[in-house]
Structures are given as structure tokens and as C-alpha cells.
Amino acid sequence: MTTKAELKIENSIALLSLLGIATYAVLRYWLDTGYETYYWTVNSTLSTAVETLWQGQGAVSLQQVQLPLIAVLILGGVPLLYQLSVKLIRGDFGADLLAGLSIVTAICLHEYLAGSLVVLMLSGGAALETYAIRKASSVLEALAKRMPSVAHRKEGDKLIDISTDKVNIGDSLLILPHELCPVDGTVLEGSSTMDESYLTGEPYLMSKTSGSTVLSGAVNGDNALTIRADKLAVDSRYSKIMEVMKASEQNRPNLRRLGDQLGAWYTPIAVVIALLAWFISGDVIRFLAVLVIATPCPLLIGIPVTIISSISLAARREIIIKNPAILETIGLCRTAIFDKTGTLTYGRPNLIALIPSTTHNESEVLALIASLERYSKHPLSSAIVKAGEKANLALLPVSHITELSGEGLKGVVADQHIQITSRKFFEANHADNIAQLPETSGGLECVVLIDDAYAATLQFRDEVRTDSSSFINHLQPNHLFDKVMLVSGDRESEVRYLAEKVGIQHVFFSQSPEQKLALVREETKKAKTVFLGDGINDAPALTAATIGIAFGQNSDITGEAADAVIMDSSLLKVDELFHIGERMRRIALQSAIGGMILSVIGMVFAGLGYLSPVAGAIAQELIDVLAVLNALRAAIPPKSLSDF
């Protein structure tokens, strides 16, 4: 993988090459000057045993007009040759090695213009690749930035701010509204809600009261909480996710680029043609001419331009491509792995059932509780109010509202005392009426009391996206996925319910980030994988998959870990990404293979002596123009980018 320092060097070389060649052209063709010749002569007489190796005079002549080209070859060509040598030592025989051979041959034969043109083509392709990749911050830096660094420790009547690494087990800590929880612990005082969805996969804001457990990295709600630290910061949940993330970053899949795959067989063919031309004609200039026109610019420039065009198209569709290599590979992935919350679901509760008692009417109960819940900030309130609006029920006047921790929401609605509480509270305080309750469901439940008598049970589930089923079921026939998996940190009943609803057979539930990472790694060994998730707990898996796609804008951590980010939370956009990648690969292959075929024809003419090295470079530029023009088609949106 090219480092940031190497990319910076290649950008500088591209600019230097352009300036050097332009200066040469101005001096020679516009000002018609600079033809003074410099001579360097070396005389030596050897009187040792090795005098037969070399003896006599060596001379080098150089015109002043060639100085800009010499600068390009020294300042630009030498660093590129060093990078190519390193690749060669590593066993990386990519298409750019052919360009390196052309540079060396051009220098040896004093064909400085041809060598400089090759330097420009080679560094220009790298510069385009740099532009396509752009700058992405490290996911580990983003994780560290979000990690809680300060805790508020209670010491008597005082509140002291300390760093989280100084928190001891048993310390009493205050979590202010909307702060991140610094360590794993237990609530001692207060009542609030916490958003743990990025850590656990649970889609709901979780109510927290005395005795509730809290996780480091969770976001507190509107009220302050006092907690007891149960773990040190280094042993808390968020730190463990960081450890897993570091491990997955070190083992990130290294995608073999399309240009390198094509160059692996193109480079030997070009070298063989060049050697044959030299051997048959006896003219070493033909060897250089063949190499110059063989310089694989359709690979070095055509493919990056196709990638840039596709990235531009994706951005207009609200899809951010962070790793351009995925566009070359996404059409080859055969296993799709989905997180549950926020991907195949909307990540918000939905009232799926209101089961009234034998003495109450469903519409009556819904009207009463919807009227009361509009004054609550409880995580499930919006789902109840939404259900009431959908049923077109008239809301009733409400008075005497209270919401006490552990007891639920109370109020007087239309002269009736309404209480919405938990099954646990009802069972503890109405033991004689437990038989009236329906069987426990897989999702969250609430119990409704009217005038202190059981009236109904409310059942909630995470709302499934309307297009989830059609999207999942089109992956195999339309995109050739052999396996579709659902991997979630949520409970078994919730995950299986979703899997049955959308048609996924391979189901894994209650998965921690470590378990997700291990599972994705195992699947990636068998076939190329796509992982789609939206929470911090998905970040390691996103990194370990062949291609990681982050869904929505909920977490900057997930976005940093992913290769692509779907800004608009829509499965339609995911399908568009598949099509953009598959289309990009088709157009890139057209540009690359078409350009190489034209280059091979040019090699034949150069080998027969019809093209000089400079003429070969110009012919190669014409081939490049055709390849680039075709590559630019990738930026033009087709009639449709989806098929489900």
C-alpha cells in the first residue's frame, strides 16, 4: 500500500515533470535557443591487473536545452526508480515496472525527452490515484478522540475532575446530561436514558435508574446520573472495542488493484516484443521505442480517471467512497454480512401489538395512552403517539402527570387514572393478576393500567425498513451473492424475527464486537465479503471485511473504519453503490484493455522501425486520450442505478 509520504513525493514529481518538459518545449520550439553544448571528459590510464576492463577516455556531451529534462530525470526519475526497486524486491511486478525500465533505457541512450515523458506519465497516474483516494483520518485516532477522557468524581460534598485513567473501582462518579459515560458501572442515584446502540446493537434509548448498569462510551440523556465505577477505564467496554479495532486495523485486507492484475501479464509481453525488436534489428533504439509506447498509461492513468469519475458519480448520489479500490472489487464479493439495527431496520421502536384485556377496547386504550404519552420523553413514547396518529384517534385532555423511576408514566385522562409501566413492576405489585398477561414477546413490553386494573399489554419491535426484504432477495440473482448473513448484538428473538421477515437464513445474535470480528474474518477467508453496519460496535468488523460499508451519519468512528459511507440511510443507495462499482470495473477494463491493444499495435510499428522513442511517446499520449475519454463516461449517470 502506498504511504502518505510516497503519495506526496509522486505529486511533487508530477508537477516537476510537467514544468521541466514545458520549459524544454519553450526553449527549443518557441525561443529556439539553448543549443550550447557542454562536454564532460574523463581520462584514465590503468596500470593494474584490471586495466583490460577499461582504459582510455570517456566523454559525455549535453546541450543546454536538455538541462530541464536532466532535472526531471534526476529529481523525478531517480525517486520513482527507487520506489519501483523496492516493489521489485518485494516481488511486486506491477505495470509501473515497465515504465521504470523505459526510464533507465532512455537515460542510457540519452533519449532524455522520451524518459521525461515516461516520468510524467508514471507520476501523473499516481497523482490521479492520490486525488481519488484523498485524505482519510485514522479510525483509531477518531476512536481515541471520542473516548471519554475526564470523569467527575464525588468526594464528600466536592466534585473533582480527574482523568479516566485515575478512576478506581468503587468511585462515585457524576455523569452530566449528554456526556459520555467514562467507565462501566452501576447507577446509584438519578434517572435518565442512555444511547447504547453504537456499543450493543440495541436499537432503543435505554432507561437508567438506581441499580441499572451503564457502559463506557454510552451517551447520557437529559438528566444527571451518579454511578459507581465497577471497572477501570482500561477494562471498560469502550477500551475493549479500541483493542479489537487495533487488531483488525493491522490485519485489514489488502486488495490487489485491477491495474496490477492486468500489468502482471502485459509487462512480460511488452518486454519480449522490445527484446525481439532489438535482437532482430540490432538497433537498441527500437528497444527503447517499444518500451516507451508500451508504457502502460491506460493502466496508470485510464483506470484512476475511471475511479475518479465513479467517485464523483457516487458523491452526487450521497455515497462517499473512502477507499477507491473497493470499486474494482465490489462486484466480485460473494458474501454479504448485515448488522441489524439501523441497517435493515430504522433503529427506532415501533408499536407492533396492543393486546387489550377482555374488558377493554383496543382503540379506547390507544386513545388514552397516546394522549398521555405525548407529554413524556420516554424512549417508547414516540412509537405510541405515532400509532395513535396513524389510527386517526382524537387526543384527550390530560392532567396530574407524573413519571417516577421504576413506576412508569401516570396521569389522569378523561377522568380515568392511567398508568403505563413495565411487566416487572406489574408482576411485583399485582401478583394476583399475573395470569391476565399474555406470554412474553421477544421485544420490549409495557403494561397499561386503567384505574389500577390491568387493561392492555404493549409490544414493541425495531421498525423494519420497507425495502429490506426486496433488497435482500435480489442480492443472489442480480449481484451473484452466494451467502447473506445477519450478525447482531441484539437479542435472539429480535434478530430471528427480522431474519424471518426479510428472508435471511444465516443468523447470529448477541454478538460482541470481538465475536463479530472473528466471524467476519472467518467468512473473508472463504470468499470476498461486504459488511454493512452503523455502530461503533461494527467498526472492527467493517475493517476486517473485504469491503466495509457504513450506513448513515450516526457515528464518525464507523465512517472512518468503513471503505464507503452511505450518507442517506437507504438500501437503495447501497444497491446504487453495487452498480457504480460494477459499472466502474467494466469501463476501466474497456479503457485498459482497449488501450493495451492499441499499445501492442504501436509496439509492432516501433519494433519495425516506424516509430522513434519520442514519436512512440506521442503515440502513447494519443492512446491515453482515447482511454481517458472513455474513462470519463463513468461520471455520466446511466438511466438506472438500481434493479430492485
PDB file of C-alpha atoms in Angstrom, residues 142-282:
ATOM      1  CA  ALA A 142     -11.235   9.002  15.734  1.00  0.00           C
ATOM      2  CA  LEU A 143     -11.909   6.348  18.377  1.00  0.00           C
ATOM      3  CA  ALA A 144      -9.392   7.902  20.746  1.00  0.00           C
ATOM      4  CA  LYS A 145     -10.834  11.358  20.166  1.00  0.00           C
ATOM      5  CA  ARG A 146     -14.312  10.189  21.135  1.00  0.00           C
ATOM      6  CA  MET A 147     -13.144   8.164  24.123  1.00  0.00           C
ATOM      7  CA  PRO A 148     -14.085   9.785  27.476  1.00  0.00           C
ATOM      8  CA  SER A 149     -11.019  11.469  28.990  1.00  0.00           C
ATOM      9  CA  VAL A 150     -12.465  13.166  32.100  1.00  0.00           C
ATOM     10  CA  ALA A 151     -14.614  11.842  34.957  1.00  0.00           C
ATOM     11  CA  HIS A 152     -16.345  13.834  37.704  1.00  0.00           C
ATOM     12  CA  ARG A 153     -15.575  12.088  40.995  1.00  0.00           C
ATOM     13  CA  LYS A 154     -17.638  12.784  44.108  1.00  0.00           C
ATOM     14  CA  GLU A 155     -15.603  13.245  47.287  1.00  0.00           C
ATOM     15  CA  GLY A 156     -17.982  14.221  50.090  1.00  0.00           C
ATOM     16  CA  ASP A 157     -19.651  17.462  49.069  1.00  0.00           C
ATOM     17  CA  LYS A 158     -16.987  18.183  46.448  1.00  0.00           C
ATOM     18  CA  LEU A 159     -16.893  17.294  42.767  1.00  0.00           C
ATOM     19  CA  ILE A 160     -13.380  16.785  41.378  1.00  0.00           C
ATOM     20  CA  ASP A 161     -12.497  16.358  37.713  1.00  0.00           C
ATOM     21  CA  ILE A 162      -9.966  13.589  37.156  1.00  0.00           C
ATOM     22  CA  SER A 163      -8.658  11.768  34.090  1.00  0.00           C
ATOM     23  CA  THR A 164     -10.424   8.488  33.425  1.00  0.00           C
ATOM     24  CA  ASP A 165      -7.215   6.508  33.968  1.00  0.00           C
ATOM     25  CA  LYS A 166      -7.295   7.643  37.615  1.00  0.00           C
ATOM     26  CA  VAL A 167     -10.779   6.272  38.264  1.00  0.00           C
ATOM     27  CA  ASN A 168     -10.722   3.461  40.826  1.00  0.00           C
ATOM     28  CA  ILE A 169     -13.244   0.669  41.249  1.00  0.00           C
ATOM     29  CA  GLY A 170     -15.876   1.808  43.735  1.00  0.00           C
ATOM     30  CA  ASP A 171     -15.527   5.551  42.981  1.00  0.00           C
ATOM     31  CA  SER A 172     -18.759   7.576  42.854  1.00  0.00           C
ATOM     32  CA  LEU A 173     -18.893   9.465  39.559  1.00  0.00           C
ATOM     33  CA  LEU A 174     -21.329  12.066  38.263  1.00  0.00           C
ATOM     34  CA  ILE A 175     -22.363  11.865  34.588  1.00  0.00           C
ATOM     35  CA  LEU A 176     -23.794  15.169  33.397  1.00  0.00           C
ATOM     36  CA  PRO A 177     -26.586  15.386  30.779  1.00  0.00           C
ATOM     37  CA  HIS A 178     -25.431  14.451  27.248  1.00  0.00           C
ATOM     38  CA  GLU A 179     -21.965  13.369  28.441  1.00  0.00           C
ATOM     39  CA  LEU A 180     -20.245  10.110  27.575  1.00  0.00           C
ATOM     40  CA  CYS A 181     -20.120   7.551  30.351  1.00  0.00           C
ATOM     41  CA  PRO A 182     -16.414   7.303  31.382  1.00  0.00           C
ATOM     42  CA  VAL A 183     -16.341   3.701  32.708  1.00  0.00           C
ATOM     43  CA  ASP A 184     -18.587   0.686  33.115  1.00  0.00           C
ATOM     44  CA  GLY A 185     -20.605   0.980  36.304  1.00  0.00           C
ATOM     45  CA  THR A 186     -23.899   0.845  38.199  1.00  0.00           C
ATOM     46  CA  VAL A 187     -26.342   3.718  38.759  1.00  0.00           C
ATOM     47  CA  LEU A 188     -26.537   4.858  42.385  1.00  0.00           C
ATOM     48  CA  GLU A 189     -28.751   7.933  42.042  1.00  0.00           C
ATOM     49  CA  GLY A 190     -30.841   9.603  39.358  1.00  0.00           C
ATOM     50  CA  SER A 191     -32.993   8.563  36.451  1.00  0.00           C
ATOM     51  CA  SER A 192     -32.212   9.096  32.780  1.00  0.00           C
ATOM     52  CA  THR A 193     -31.870   7.335  29.448  1.00  0.00           C
ATOM     53  CA  MET A 194     -28.719   6.297  27.607  1.00  0.00           C
ATOM     54  CA  ASP A 195     -28.000   5.668  23.968  1.00  0.00           C
ATOM     55  CA  GLU A 196     -26.022   2.408  23.885  1.00  0.00           C
ATOM     56  CA  SER A 197     -26.935   1.433  20.330  1.00  0.00           C
ATOM     57  CA  TYR A 198     -23.446   2.028  18.910  1.00  0.00           C
ATOM     58  CA  LEU A 199     -21.964  -0.264  21.568  1.00  0.00           C
ATOM     59  CA  THR A 200     -24.503  -3.070  21.941  1.00  0.00           C
ATOM     60  CA  GLY A 201     -26.666  -3.046  18.814  1.00  0.00           C
ATOM     61  CA  GLU A 202     -29.823  -2.485  20.904  1.00  0.00           C
ATOM     62  CA  PRO A 203     -31.924  -0.009  18.904  1.00  0.00           C
ATOM     63  CA  TYR A 204     -33.558   1.805  21.802  1.00  0.00           C
ATOM     64  CA  LEU A 205     -32.640   4.504  24.269  1.00  0.00           C
ATOM     65  CA  MET A 206     -32.311   2.522  27.466  1.00  0.00           C
ATOM     66  CA  SER A 207     -33.882   3.736  30.698  1.00  0.00           C
ATOM     67  CA  LYS A 208     -31.405   4.032  33.571  1.00  0.00           C
ATOM     68  CA  THR A 209     -32.335   4.189  37.233  1.00  0.00           C
ATOM     69  CA  SER A 210     -30.873   3.026  40.545  1.00  0.00           C
ATOM     70  CA  GLY A 211     -29.319  -0.407  40.070  1.00  0.00           C
ATOM     71  CA  SER A 212     -29.049  -0.178  36.252  1.00  0.00           C
ATOM     72  CA  THR A 213     -25.729  -0.990  34.595  1.00  0.00           C
ATOM     73  CA  VAL A 214     -24.058   1.568  32.314  1.00  0.00           C
ATOM     74  CA  LEU A 215     -21.369   1.143  29.643  1.00  0.00           C
ATOM     75  CA  SER A 216     -18.395   3.374  28.918  1.00  0.00           C
ATOM     76  CA  GLY A 217     -18.914   5.322  25.702  1.00  0.00           C
ATOM     77  CA  ALA A 218     -22.729   5.399  26.020  1.00  0.00           C
ATOM     78  CA  VAL A 219     -24.336   8.845  25.678  1.00  0.00           C
ATOM     79  CA  ASN A 220     -26.331  10.081  28.676  1.00  0.00           C
ATOM     80  CA  GLY A 221     -29.758  11.644  28.211  1.00  0.00           C
ATOM     81  CA  ASP A 222     -31.302  14.789  29.714  1.00  0.00           C
ATOM     82  CA  ASN A 223     -30.700  14.051  33.420  1.00  0.00           C
ATOM     83  CA  ALA A 224     -27.576  13.661  35.549  1.00  0.00           C
ATOM     84  CA  LEU A 225     -26.680  10.243  36.959  1.00  0.00           C
ATOM     85  CA  THR A 226     -24.464   9.201  39.841  1.00  0.00           C
ATOM     86  CA  ILE A 227     -22.764   5.874  39.184  1.00  0.00           C
ATOM     87  CA  ARG A 228     -20.385   3.530  40.999  1.00  0.00           C
ATOM     88  CA  ALA A 229     -17.343   2.564  38.923  1.00  0.00           C
ATOM     89  CA  ASP A 230     -17.330  -1.222  38.514  1.00  0.00           C
ATOM     90  CA  LYS A 231     -14.314  -1.429  36.187  1.00  0.00           C
ATOM     91  CA  LEU A 232     -11.168   0.529  35.479  1.00  0.00           C
ATOM     92  CA  ALA A 233     -11.143   2.598  32.282  1.00  0.00           C
ATOM     93  CA  VAL A 234      -8.763   0.167  30.578  1.00  0.00           C
ATOM     94  CA  ASP A 235     -11.116  -2.736  31.305  1.00  0.00           C
ATOM     95  CA  SER A 236     -14.343  -0.972  30.321  1.00  0.00           C
ATOM     96  CA  ARG A 237     -16.350  -1.690  27.180  1.00  0.00           C
ATOM     97  CA  TYR A 238     -15.133   1.204  25.059  1.00  0.00           C
ATOM     98  CA  SER A 239     -11.461   0.412  25.690  1.00  0.00           C
ATOM     99  CA  LYS A 240     -12.071  -3.207  24.733  1.00  0.00           C
ATOM    100  CA  ILE A 241     -13.579  -2.080  21.429  1.00  0.00           C
ATOM    101  CA  MET A 242     -10.460   0.032  20.807  1.00  0.00           C
ATOM    102  CA  GLU A 243      -8.241  -3.001  21.429  1.00  0.00           C
ATOM    103  CA  VAL A 244     -10.249  -5.068  18.952  1.00  0.00           C
ATOM    104  CA  MET A 245     -10.112  -2.194  16.470  1.00  0.00           C
ATOM    105  CA  LYS A 246      -6.314  -2.008  16.672  1.00  0.00           C
ATOM    106  CA  ALA A 247      -6.077  -5.729  15.957  1.00  0.00           C
ATOM    107  CA  SER A 248      -8.436  -5.525  12.980  1.00  0.00           C
ATOM    108  CA  GLU A 249      -6.599  -2.480  11.540  1.00  0.00           C
ATOM    109  CA  GLN A 250      -3.335  -4.432  11.492  1.00  0.00           C
ATOM    110  CA  ASN A 251      -4.983  -7.251   9.529  1.00  0.00           C
ATOM    111  CA  ARG A 252      -7.011  -5.151   7.091  1.00  0.00           C
ATOM    112  CA  PRO A 253      -7.489  -6.922   3.736  1.00  0.00           C
ATOM    113  CA  ASN A 254      -5.077  -5.708   1.044  1.00  0.00           C
ATOM    114  CA  LEU A 255      -6.962  -5.570  -2.238  1.00  0.00           C
ATOM    115  CA  ARG A 256      -4.928  -6.323  -5.356  1.00  0.00           C
ATOM    116  CA  ARG A 257      -5.575  -3.475  -7.756  1.00  0.00           C
ATOM    117  CA  LEU A 258      -7.007  -4.035 -11.227  1.00  0.00           C
ATOM    118  CA  GLY A 259      -4.027  -2.319 -12.867  1.00  0.00           C
ATOM    119  CA  ASP A 260      -1.589  -4.666 -11.147  1.00  0.00           C
ATOM    120  CA  GLN A 261      -3.600  -7.706 -12.203  1.00  0.00           C
ATOM    121  CA  LEU A 262      -3.558  -6.639 -15.857  1.00  0.00           C
ATOM    122  CA  GLY A 263       0.052  -5.462 -15.653  1.00  0.00           C
ATOM    123  CA  ALA A 264       1.185  -8.867 -14.426  1.00  0.00           C
ATOM    124  CA  TRP A 265       0.773 -10.308 -17.924  1.00  0.00           C
ATOM    125  CA  TYR A 266       1.077  -7.107 -20.001  1.00  0.00           C
ATOM    126  CA  THR A 267       4.587  -6.244 -18.745  1.00  0.00           C
ATOM    127  CA  PRO A 268       6.266  -9.535 -19.845  1.00  0.00           C
ATOM    128  CA  ILE A 269       4.612  -9.299 -23.269  1.00  0.00           C
ATOM    129  CA  ALA A 270       5.954  -5.760 -23.792  1.00  0.00           C
ATOM    130  CA  VAL A 271       9.473  -6.705 -22.684  1.00  0.00           C
ATOM    131  CA  VAL A 272       9.510  -9.721 -25.021  1.00  0.00           C
ATOM    132  CA  ILE A 273       8.430  -7.585 -28.010  1.00  0.00           C
ATOM    133  CA  ALA A 274      11.086  -4.966 -27.160  1.00  0.00           C
ATOM    134  CA  LEU A 275      13.849  -7.603 -26.896  1.00  0.00           C
ATOM    135  CA  LEU A 276      12.779  -9.226 -30.171  1.00  0.00           C
ATOM    136  CA  ALA A 277      12.857  -5.847 -31.937  1.00  0.00           C
ATOM    137  CA  TRP A 278      16.385  -5.215 -30.614  1.00  0.00           C
ATOM    138  CA  PHE A 279      17.603  -8.750 -31.391  1.00  0.00           C
ATOM    139  CA  ILE A 280      16.207  -8.880 -34.935  1.00  0.00           C
ATOM    140  CA  SER A 281      17.188  -5.338 -35.976  1.00  0.00           C
ATOM    141  CA  GLY A 282      20.338  -4.929 -33.883  1.00  0.00           C
TER     142      GLY A 282
END
